[in-house]
JSON list of C-alpha atoms in Angstrom, two decimals:
[
{"chain": "A", "resi": 1, "resn": "UNK", "atom": "CA", "xyz": [0.00, 0.00, 0.00]},
{"chain": "A", "resi": 2, "resn": "UNK", "atom": "CA", "xyz": [1.31, 3.44, -0.94]},
{"chain": "A", "resi": 3, "resn": "UNK", "atom": "CA", "xyz": [1.93, 5.96, 1.84]},
{"chain": "A", "resi": 4, "resn": "UNK", "atom": "CA", "xyz": [-0.64, 8.38, 0.43]},
{"chain": "A", "resi": 5, "resn": "UNK", "atom": "CA", "xyz": [-3.25, 5.63, 0.70]},
{"chain": "A", "resi": 6, "resn": "UNK", "atom": "CA", "xyz": [-2.47, 5.15, 4.39]},
{"chain": "A", "resi": 7, "resn": "UNK", "atom": "CA", "xyz": [-2.79, 8.83, 5.28]},
{"chain": "A", "resi": 8, "resn": "UNK", "atom": "CA", "xyz": [-6.21, 10.29, 6.10]},
{"chain": "A", "resi": 9, "resn": "UNK", "atom": "CA", "xyz": [-7.24, 13.36, 4.11]},
{"chain": "A", "resi": 10, "resn": "UNK", "atom": "CA", "xyz": [-7.32, 16.74, 5.89]},
{"chain": "A", "resi": 11, "resn": "UNK", "atom": "CA", "xyz": [-6.46, 15.31, 9.31]},
{"chain": "A", "resi": 12, "resn": "UNK", "atom": "CA", "xyz": [-3.08, 16.84, 10.11]},
{"chain": "A", "resi": 13, "resn": "UNK", "atom": "CA", "xyz": [-2.46, 17.94, 13.69]},
{"chain": "A", "resi": 14, "resn": "UNK", "atom": "CA", "xyz": [-3.64, 21.57, 13.97]},
{"chain": "A", "resi": 15, "resn": "UNK", "atom": "CA", "xyz": [-1.98, 24.46, 15.72]},
{"chain": "A", "resi": 16, "resn": "UNK", "atom": "CA", "xyz": [-2.18, 23.95, 19.49]},
{"chain": "A", "resi": 17, "resn": "UNK", "atom": "CA", "xyz": [-3.48, 27.46, 20.23]},
{"chain": "A", "resi": 18, "resn": "UNK", "atom": "CA", "xyz": [-6.76, 27.11, 18.39]},
{"chain": "A", "resi": 19, "resn": "UNK", "atom": "CA", "xyz": [-7.03, 23.38, 19.07]},
{"chain": "A", "resi": 20, "resn": "UNK", "atom": "CA", "xyz": [-6.92, 23.92, 22.82]},
{"chain": "A", "resi": 21, "resn": "UNK", "atom": "CA", "xyz": [-9.29, 26.88, 22.50]},
{"chain": "A", "resi": 22, "resn": "UNK", "atom": "CA", "xyz": [-11.76, 24.62, 20.67]},
{"chain": "A", "resi": 23, "resn": "UNK", "atom": "CA", "xyz": [-11.36, 21.82, 23.23]},
{"chain": "A", "resi": 24, "resn": "UNK", "atom": "CA", "xyz": [-10.71, 23.53, 26.59]},
{"chain": "A", "resi": 25, "resn": "UNK", "atom": "CA", "xyz": [-11.97, 20.52, 28.59]},
{"chain": "A", "resi": 26, "resn": "UNK", "atom": "CA", "xyz": [-10.79, 17.23, 27.05]},
{"chain": "A", "resi": 27, "resn": "UNK", "atom": "CA", "xyz": [-11.58, 15.41, 30.30]},
{"chain": "A", "resi": 28, "resn": "UNK", "atom": "CA", "xyz": [-15.20, 16.48, 30.00]},
{"chain": "A", "resi": 29, "resn": "UNK", "atom": "CA", "xyz": [-15.35, 15.27, 26.41]},
{"chain": "A", "resi": 30, "resn": "UNK", "atom": "CA", "xyz": [-14.02, 11.85, 27.38]},
{"chain": "A", "resi": 31, "resn": "UNK", "atom": "CA", "xyz": [-16.64, 11.60, 30.13]},
{"chain": "A", "resi": 32, "resn": "UNK", "atom": "CA", "xyz": [-19.44, 12.55, 27.70]},
{"chain": "A", "resi": 33, "resn": "UNK", "atom": "CA", "xyz": [-18.31, 9.76, 25.39]},
{"chain": "A", "resi": 34, "resn": "UNK", "atom": "CA", "xyz": [-18.90, 7.22, 28.21]},
{"chain": "A", "resi": 35, "resn": "UNK", "atom": "CA", "xyz": [-15.33, 6.07, 28.64]},
{"chain": "A", "resi": 36, "resn": "UNK", "atom": "CA", "xyz": [-15.15, 4.53, 32.11]},
{"chain": "A", "resi": 37, "resn": "UNK", "atom": "CA", "xyz": [-12.59, 3.58, 34.74]},
{"chain": "A", "resi": 38, "resn": "UNK", "atom": "CA", "xyz": [-10.87, 0.26, 34.10]},
{"chain": "A", "resi": 39, "resn": "UNK", "atom": "CA", "xyz": [-11.42, 0.21, 30.34]},
{"chain": "A", "resi": 40, "resn": "UNK", "atom": "CA", "xyz": [-8.75, -0.50, 27.76]},
{"chain": "A", "resi": 41, "resn": "UNK", "atom": "CA", "xyz": [-9.12, 2.19, 25.10]},
{"chain": "A", "resi": 42, "resn": "UNK", "atom": "CA", "xyz": [-7.49, 2.88, 21.75]},
{"chain": "A", "resi": 43, "resn": "UNK", "atom": "CA", "xyz": [-7.15, 6.55, 20.77]},
{"chain": "A", "resi": 44, "resn": "UNK", "atom": "CA", "xyz": [-7.04, 6.11, 17.00]},
{"chain": "A", "resi": 45, "resn": "UNK", "atom": "CA", "xyz": [-5.16, 8.94, 15.33]},
{"chain": "A", "resi": 46, "resn": "UNK", "atom": "CA", "xyz": [-3.89, 10.21, 18.67]},
{"chain": "A", "resi": 47, "resn": "UNK", "atom": "CA", "xyz": [-1.74, 13.02, 17.28]},
{"chain": "A", "resi": 48, "resn": "UNK", "atom": "CA", "xyz": [0.00, 14.91, 20.08]},
{"chain": "A", "resi": 49, "resn": "UNK", "atom": "CA", "xyz": [-1.80, 12.95, 22.80]},
{"chain": "A", "resi": 50, "resn": "UNK", "atom": "CA", "xyz": [-4.21, 15.69, 23.89]},
{"chain": "A", "resi": 51, "resn": "UNK", "atom": "CA", "xyz": [-7.17, 13.31, 24.19]},
{"chain": "A", "resi": 52, "resn": "UNK", "atom": "CA", "xyz": [-4.96, 10.32, 25.02]},
{"chain": "A", "resi": 53, "resn": "UNK", "atom": "CA", "xyz": [-3.92, 11.98, 28.27]},
{"chain": "A", "resi": 54, "resn": "UNK", "atom": "CA", "xyz": [-7.54, 12.74, 29.16]},
{"chain": "A", "resi": 55, "resn": "UNK", "atom": "CA", "xyz": [-8.47, 9.11, 28.52]},
{"chain": "A", "resi": 56, "resn": "UNK", "atom": "CA", "xyz": [-5.59, 7.96, 30.72]},
{"chain": "A", "resi": 57, "resn": "UNK", "atom": "CA", "xyz": [-6.87, 10.09, 33.57]},
{"chain": "A", "resi": 58, "resn": "UNK", "atom": "CA", "xyz": [-10.38, 8.75, 33.06]},
{"chain": "A", "resi": 59, "resn": "UNK", "atom": "CA", "xyz": [-9.60, 5.02, 32.86]},
{"chain": "A", "resi": 60, "resn": "UNK", "atom": "CA", "xyz": [-7.33, 5.02, 35.93]},
{"chain": "A", "resi": 61, "resn": "UNK", "atom": "CA", "xyz": [-6.41, 1.36, 36.45]},
{"chain": "A", "resi": 62, "resn": "UNK", "atom": "CA", "xyz": [-7.28, 0.68, 32.82]},
{"chain": "A", "resi": 63, "resn": "UNK", "atom": "CA", "xyz": [-5.07, 1.42, 29.85]},
{"chain": "A", "resi": 64, "resn": "UNK", "atom": "CA", "xyz": [-4.99, 3.68, 26.81]},
{"chain": "A", "resi": 65, "resn": "UNK", "atom": "CA", "xyz": [-3.14, 2.97, 23.57]},
{"chain": "A", "resi": 66, "resn": "UNK", "atom": "CA", "xyz": [-2.41, 5.95, 21.35]},
{"chain": "A", "resi": 67, "resn": "UNK", "atom": "CA", "xyz": [-2.02, 4.93, 17.71]},
{"chain": "A", "resi": 68, "resn": "UNK", "atom": "CA", "xyz": [-0.97, 7.20, 14.87]},
{"chain": "A", "resi": 69, "resn": "UNK", "atom": "CA", "xyz": [0.83, 6.83, 11.58]},
{"chain": "A", "resi": 70, "resn": "UNK", "atom": "CA", "xyz": [2.08, 10.41, 11.83]},
{"chain": "A", "resi": 71, "resn": "UNK", "atom": "CA", "xyz": [4.07, 9.57, 14.96]},
{"chain": "A", "resi": 72, "resn": "UNK", "atom": "CA", "xyz": [6.31, 7.54, 12.68]},
{"chain": "A", "resi": 73, "resn": "UNK", "atom": "CA", "xyz": [6.64, 10.43, 10.23]},
{"chain": "A", "resi": 74, "resn": "UNK", "atom": "CA", "xyz": [7.20, 13.12, 12.86]},
{"chain": "A", "resi": 75, "resn": "UNK", "atom": "CA", "xyz": [9.26, 12.06, 15.89]},
{"chain": "A", "resi": 76, "resn": "UNK", "atom": "CA", "xyz": [8.53, 15.42, 17.53]},
{"chain": "A", "resi": 77, "resn": "UNK", "atom": "CA", "xyz": [4.85, 14.52, 17.68]},
{"chain": "A", "resi": 78, "resn": "UNK", "atom": "CA", "xyz": [5.64, 11.31, 19.53]},
{"chain": "A", "resi": 79, "resn": "UNK", "atom": "CA", "xyz": [7.65, 13.34, 22.02]},
{"chain": "A", "resi": 80, "resn": "UNK", "atom": "CA", "xyz": [4.66, 15.65, 22.52]},
{"chain": "A", "resi": 81, "resn": "UNK", "atom": "CA", "xyz": [2.32, 12.70, 22.98]},
{"chain": "A", "resi": 82, "resn": "UNK", "atom": "CA", "xyz": [4.61, 11.11, 25.55]},
{"chain": "A", "resi": 83, "resn": "UNK", "atom": "CA", "xyz": [4.95, 14.44, 27.35]},
{"chain": "A", "resi": 84, "resn": "UNK", "atom": "CA", "xyz": [1.15, 14.78, 27.52]},
{"chain": "A", "resi": 85, "resn": "UNK", "atom": "CA", "xyz": [1.01, 11.52, 29.48]},
{"chain": "A", "resi": 86, "resn": "UNK", "atom": "CA", "xyz": [4.09, 12.24, 31.57]},
{"chain": "A", "resi": 87, "resn": "UNK", "atom": "CA", "xyz": [3.79, 10.67, 35.00]},
{"chain": "A", "resi": 88, "resn": "UNK", "atom": "CA", "xyz": [1.01, 8.28, 33.97]},
{"chain": "A", "resi": 89, "resn": "UNK", "atom": "CA", "xyz": [1.92, 4.62, 33.64]},
{"chain": "A", "resi": 90, "resn": "UNK", "atom": "CA", "xyz": [-1.21, 3.53, 31.77]},
{"chain": "A", "resi": 91, "resn": "UNK", "atom": "CA", "xyz": [-0.33, 5.05, 28.36]},
{"chain": "A", "resi": 92, "resn": "UNK", "atom": "CA", "xyz": [1.19, 3.04, 25.51]},
{"chain": "A", "resi": 93, "resn": "UNK", "atom": "CA", "xyz": [2.00, 4.12, 21.96]},
{"chain": "A", "resi": 94, "resn": "UNK", "atom": "CA", "xyz": [1.77, 2.34, 18.64]},
{"chain": "A", "resi": 95, "resn": "UNK", "atom": "CA", "xyz": [3.10, 3.51, 15.29]},
{"chain": "A", "resi": 96, "resn": "UNK", "atom": "CA", "xyz": [1.17, 2.03, 12.41]},
{"chain": "A", "resi": 97, "resn": "UNK", "atom": "CA", "xyz": [-1.68, 1.97, 9.95]},
{"chain": "A", "resi": 98, "resn": "UNK", "atom": "CA", "xyz": [-5.16, 2.25, 11.46]},
{"chain": "A", "resi": 99, "resn": "UNK", "atom": "CA", "xyz": [-6.39, -0.17, 8.80]},
{"chain": "A", "resi": 100, "resn": "UNK", "atom": "CA", "xyz": [-4.33, -2.86, 10.55]},
{"chain": "A", "resi": 101, "resn": "UNK", "atom": "CA", "xyz": [-5.53, -2.05, 14.07]},
{"chain": "A", "resi": 102, "resn": "UNK", "atom": "CA", "xyz": [-6.68, -5.55, 15.04]},
{"chain": "A", "resi": 103, "resn": "UNK", "atom": "CA", "xyz": [-3.27, -6.96, 14.14]},
{"chain": "A", "resi": 104, "resn": "UNK", "atom": "CA", "xyz": [-1.33, -4.20, 15.87]},
{"chain": "A", "resi": 105, "resn": "UNK", "atom": "CA", "xyz": [-2.89, -4.60, 19.31]},
{"chain": "A", "resi": 106, "resn": "UNK", "atom": "CA", "xyz": [-2.11, -7.59, 21.52]},
{"chain": "A", "resi": 107, "resn": "UNK", "atom": "CA", "xyz": [-5.72, -8.38, 22.43]},
{"chain": "A", "resi": 108, "resn": "UNK", "atom": "CA", "xyz": [-9.22, -6.97, 21.89]},
{"chain": "A", "resi": 109, "resn": "UNK", "atom": "CA", "xyz": [-10.07, -3.73, 23.68]},
{"chain": "A", "resi": 110, "resn": "UNK", "atom": "CA", "xyz": [-13.18, -2.25, 25.30]},
{"chain": "A", "resi": 111, "resn": "UNK", "atom": "CA", "xyz": [-13.38, 1.04, 23.44]},
{"chain": "A", "resi": 112, "resn": "UNK", "atom": "CA", "xyz": [-11.99, 2.75, 20.34]},
{"chain": "A", "resi": 113, "resn": "UNK", "atom": "CA", "xyz": [-12.15, 6.52, 19.91]},
{"chain": "A", "resi": 114, "resn": "UNK", "atom": "CA", "xyz": [-11.50, 8.35, 16.66]},
{"chain": "A", "resi": 115, "resn": "UNK", "atom": "CA", "xyz": [-11.76, 12.11, 17.11]},
{"chain": "A", "resi": 116, "resn": "UNK", "atom": "CA", "xyz": [-11.70, 14.70, 14.33]},
{"chain": "A", "resi": 117, "resn": "UNK", "atom": "CA", "xyz": [-10.25, 12.23, 11.84]},
{"chain": "A", "resi": 118, "resn": "UNK", "atom": "CA", "xyz": [-13.04, 10.02, 10.50]},
{"chain": "A", "resi": 119, "resn": "UNK", "atom": "CA", "xyz": [-14.01, 12.54, 7.82]},
{"chain": "A", "resi": 120, "resn": "UNK", "atom": "CA", "xyz": [-10.66, 11.98, 6.09]},
{"chain": "A", "resi": 121, "resn": "UNK", "atom": "CA", "xyz": [-10.64, 8.18, 6.07]},
{"chain": "A", "resi": 122, "resn": "UNK", "atom": "CA", "xyz": [-10.60, 6.94, 2.44]},
{"chain": "A", "resi": 123, "resn": "UNK", "atom": "CA", "xyz": [-12.62, 3.76, 3.14]},
{"chain": "A", "resi": 124, "resn": "UNK", "atom": "CA", "xyz": [-14.71, 4.45, 6.20]},
{"chain": "A", "resi": 125, "resn": "UNK", "atom": "CA", "xyz": [-16.61, 1.16, 6.18]},
{"chain": "A", "resi": 126, "resn": "UNK", "atom": "CA", "xyz": [-13.38, -0.83, 5.94]},
{"chain": "A", "resi": 127, "resn": "UNK", "atom": "CA", "xyz": [-11.95, 1.07, 8.90]},
{"chain": "A", "resi": 128, "resn": "UNK", "atom": "CA", "xyz": [-15.15, 0.51, 10.87]},
{"chain": "A", "resi": 129, "resn": "UNK", "atom": "CA", "xyz": [-14.91, -3.23, 10.20]},
{"chain": "A", "resi": 130, "resn": "UNK", "atom": "CA", "xyz": [-11.29, -3.17, 11.37]},
{"chain": "A", "resi": 131, "resn": "UNK", "atom": "CA", "xyz": [-12.36, -1.40, 14.57]},
{"chain": "A", "resi": 132, "resn": "UNK", "atom": "CA", "xyz": [-15.05, -4.05, 15.11]},
{"chain": "A", "resi": 133, "resn": "UNK", "atom": "CA", "xyz": [-12.41, -6.75, 14.77]},
{"chain": "A", "resi": 134, "resn": "UNK", "atom": "CA", "xyz": [-10.30, -5.00, 17.41]},
{"chain": "A", "resi": 135, "resn": "UNK", "atom": "CA", "xyz": [-13.10, -4.76, 19.98]},
{"chain": "A", "resi": 136, "resn": "UNK", "atom": "CA", "xyz": [-14.30, -7.10, 22.67]},
{"chain": "A", "resi": 137, "resn": "UNK", "atom": "CA", "xyz": [-17.87, -8.40, 22.27]},
{"chain": "A", "resi": 138, "resn": "UNK", "atom": "CA", "xyz": [-20.22, -5.47, 22.97]},
{"chain": "A", "resi": 139, "resn": "UNK", "atom": "CA", "xyz": [-17.27, -3.06, 22.81]},
{"chain": "A", "resi": 140, "resn": "UNK", "atom": "CA", "xyz": [-17.82, 0.59, 21.94]},
{"chain": "A", "resi": 141, "resn": "UNK", "atom": "CA", "xyz": [-16.68, 2.73, 19.02]},
{"chain": "A", "resi": 142, "resn": "UNK", "atom": "CA", "xyz": [-16.99, 6.51, 19.40]},
{"chain": "A", "resi": 143, "resn": "UNK", "atom": "CA", "xyz": [-16.64, 8.84, 16.43]},
{"chain": "A", "resi": 144, "resn": "UNK", "atom": "CA", "xyz": [-16.22, 12.57, 17.07]},
{"chain": "A", "resi": 145, "resn": "UNK", "atom": "CA", "xyz": [-17.07, 14.56, 13.95]},
{"chain": "A", "resi": 146, "resn": "UNK", "atom": "CA", "xyz": [-17.55, 18.16, 12.93]},
{"chain": "A", "resi": 147, "resn": "UNK", "atom": "CA", "xyz": [-21.20, 18.96, 12.25]},
{"chain": "A", "resi": 148, "resn": "UNK", "atom": "CA", "xyz": [-21.84, 19.52, 8.52]},
{"chain": "A", "resi": 149, "resn": "UNK", "atom": "CA", "xyz": [-21.64, 23.29, 8.89]},
{"chain": "A", "resi": 150, "resn": "UNK", "atom": "CA", "xyz": [-19.88, 25.49, 6.33]},
{"chain": "A", "resi": 151, "resn": "UNK", "atom": "CA", "xyz": [-16.24, 25.94, 7.29]},
{"chain": "A", "resi": 152, "resn": "UNK", "atom": "CA", "xyz": [-16.58, 29.73, 7.30]},
{"chain": "A", "resi": 153, "resn": "UNK", "atom": "CA", "xyz": [-19.23, 29.32, 10.01]},
{"chain": "A", "resi": 154, "resn": "UNK", "atom": "CA", "xyz": [-16.94, 27.40, 12.40]},
{"chain": "A", "resi": 155, "resn": "UNK", "atom": "CA", "xyz": [-14.43, 30.03, 13.53]},
{"chain": "A", "resi": 156, "resn": "UNK", "atom": "CA", "xyz": [-11.98, 29.55, 16.39]},
{"chain": "A", "resi": 157, "resn": "UNK", "atom": "CA", "xyz": [-9.84, 32.48, 17.52]},
{"chain": "A", "resi": 158, "resn": "UNK", "atom": "CA", "xyz": [-11.22, 34.55, 14.68]},
{"chain": "A", "resi": 159, "resn": "UNK", "atom": "CA", "xyz": [-10.38, 32.20, 11.80]},
{"chain": "A", "resi": 160, "resn": "UNK", "atom": "CA", "xyz": [-12.38, 29.48, 9.98]},
{"chain": "A", "resi": 161, "resn": "UNK", "atom": "CA", "xyz": [-11.22, 26.09, 11.25]},
{"chain": "A", "resi": 162, "resn": "UNK", "atom": "CA", "xyz": [-11.62, 22.42, 10.56]},
{"chain": "A", "resi": 163, "resn": "UNK", "atom": "CA", "xyz": [-11.91, 20.31, 7.41]},
{"chain": "A", "resi": 164, "resn": "UNK", "atom": "CA", "xyz": [-13.38, 21.55, 4.16]},
{"chain": "A", "resi": 165, "resn": "UNK", "atom": "CA", "xyz": [-17.15, 21.79, 4.17]},
{"chain": "A", "resi": 166, "resn": "UNK", "atom": "CA", "xyz": [-17.60, 18.93, 1.71]},
{"chain": "A", "resi": 167, "resn": "UNK", "atom": "CA", "xyz": [-15.69, 16.52, 3.98]},
{"chain": "A", "resi": 168, "resn": "UNK", "atom": "CA", "xyz": [-17.95, 17.03, 6.99]},
{"chain": "A", "resi": 169, "resn": "UNK", "atom": "CA", "xyz": [-20.43, 14.29, 7.84]},
{"chain": "A", "resi": 170, "resn": "UNK", "atom": "CA", "xyz": [-23.93, 14.37, 9.27]},
{"chain": "A", "resi": 171, "resn": "UNK", "atom": "CA", "xyz": [-24.93, 11.95, 12.01]},
{"chain": "A", "resi": 172, "resn": "UNK", "atom": "CA", "xyz": [-26.97, 10.04, 9.43]},
{"chain": "A", "resi": 173, "resn": "UNK", "atom": "CA", "xyz": [-23.95, 9.68, 7.14]},
{"chain": "A", "resi": 174, "resn": "UNK", "atom": "CA", "xyz": [-21.84, 8.44, 10.05]},
{"chain": "A", "resi": 175, "resn": "UNK", "atom": "CA", "xyz": [-24.46, 5.84, 10.96]},
{"chain": "A", "resi": 176, "resn": "UNK", "atom": "CA", "xyz": [-24.74, 4.73, 7.34]},
{"chain": "A", "resi": 177, "resn": "UNK", "atom": "CA", "xyz": [-21.03, 3.90, 7.36]},
{"chain": "A", "resi": 178, "resn": "UNK", "atom": "CA", "xyz": [-20.65, 2.35, 10.82]},
{"chain": "A", "resi": 179, "resn": "UNK", "atom": "CA", "xyz": [-23.79, 0.25, 11.16]},
{"chain": "A", "resi": 180, "resn": "UNK", "atom": "CA", "xyz": [-23.13, -2.05, 8.15]},
{"chain": "A", "resi": 181, "resn": "UNK", "atom": "CA", "xyz": [-19.71, -2.76, 9.66]},
{"chain": "A", "resi": 182, "resn": "UNK", "atom": "CA", "xyz": [-21.24, -4.47, 12.68]},
{"chain": "A", "resi": 183, "resn": "UNK", "atom": "CA", "xyz": [-22.32, -1.63, 14.98]},
{"chain": "A", "resi": 184, "resn": "UNK", "atom": "CA", "xyz": [-25.53, -0.31, 16.48]},
{"chain": "A", "resi": 185, "resn": "UNK", "atom": "CA", "xyz": [-25.90, 3.33, 17.45]},
{"chain": "A", "resi": 186, "resn": "UNK", "atom": "CA", "xyz": [-26.07, 3.60, 21.24]},
{"chain": "A", "resi": 187, "resn": "UNK", "atom": "CA", "xyz": [-26.09, 7.35, 21.66]},
{"chain": "A", "resi": 188, "resn": "UNK", "atom": "CA", "xyz": [-25.42, 10.78, 20.19]},
{"chain": "A", "resi": 189, "resn": "UNK", "atom": "CA", "xyz": [-23.90, 13.53, 22.30]},
{"chain": "A", "resi": 190, "resn": "UNK", "atom": "CA", "xyz": [-23.50, 17.20, 21.48]},
{"chain": "A", "resi": 191, "resn": "UNK", "atom": "CA", "xyz": [-19.95, 18.48, 21.89]},
{"chain": "A", "resi": 192, "resn": "UNK", "atom": "CA", "xyz": [-20.21, 22.26, 21.54]},
{"chain": "A", "resi": 193, "resn": "UNK", "atom": "CA", "xyz": [-19.54, 24.35, 19.70]},
{"chain": "A", "resi": 194, "resn": "UNK", "atom": "CA", "xyz": [-19.13, 22.44, 16.43]},
{"chain": "A", "resi": 195, "resn": "UNK", "atom": "CA", "xyz": [-18.94, 18.68, 17.07]},
{"chain": "A", "resi": 196, "resn": "UNK", "atom": "CA", "xyz": [-21.00, 15.64, 17.92]},
{"chain": "A", "resi": 197, "resn": "UNK", "atom": "CA", "xyz": [-20.03, 12.26, 19.27]},
{"chain": "A", "resi": 198, "resn": "UNK", "atom": "CA", "xyz": [-21.65, 9.12, 17.85]},
{"chain": "A", "resi": 199, "resn": "UNK", "atom": "CA", "xyz": [-21.27, 6.16, 20.21]},
{"chain": "A", "resi": 200, "resn": "UNK", "atom": "CA", "xyz": [-21.73, 2.73, 18.66]},
{"chain": "A", "resi": 201, "resn": "UNK", "atom": "CA", "xyz": [-21.93, -0.70, 20.29]},
{"chain": "A", "resi": 202, "resn": "UNK", "atom": "CA", "xyz": [-20.51, -3.75, 18.56]},
{"chain": "A", "resi": 203, "resn": "UNK", "atom": "CA", "xyz": [-23.28, -6.16, 17.63]}
]
C-alpha cells in the first residue's frame, strides 16, 4: 500500500493554540463519550496525545493505547504525545496503519475513539470493520465529527477552522457507514460548539 493511501485526508495535527481553545476541557469530552474507569481504550489517530492523556486520567487502572501513523513520520509529535502523558503509567503508543488495528494490538479492547479524523478516512466502512475486529464483544466505538456546517461558520480564535465543508459528515452519514460494519448506534452527544459524538456498540 502506498503511503498516500495510508494517510487520512485533511487530518493533520492543527496548531495547538486554536485546538486547545476549541477543546478547553478534554476530560469532560471523554466523560461525555462514556469512557469509564478500568477500560482498555485505543485513541485512534492520537496526534499529540491531547485526548490520550484525558483518557488515561479517566480510565485510571485501565489502559490507553495511542495509535498514529504520523508519529512515525514526525518524531517530535511522539515526544509531545509522551509528554502529555508524563507521570502516567497507563499510556502506551503504537506507530502504524489504522487499517491494521486488530493486528497491531495484543488483544481486543473495550473502546476505540477516533476524534476529528473520521471525515478523512478513504474507506470508512473498511476502517469501521477493522475497529469491530479490534473490539471485545459489545465493545464501543466513538466517532467525534464536525457537524456539517460550512467551514466559514466554524471560527476559532477569529479564523475558519476544521476540514473543508464537503468533507464534513452528518450523524446520518456516520451511521450509514458504521452500522453495516457491525455496529448499532447507542447514543449521540453534542460536543459544543461544532462537534458531535456518535457512540456505537458492537453487535
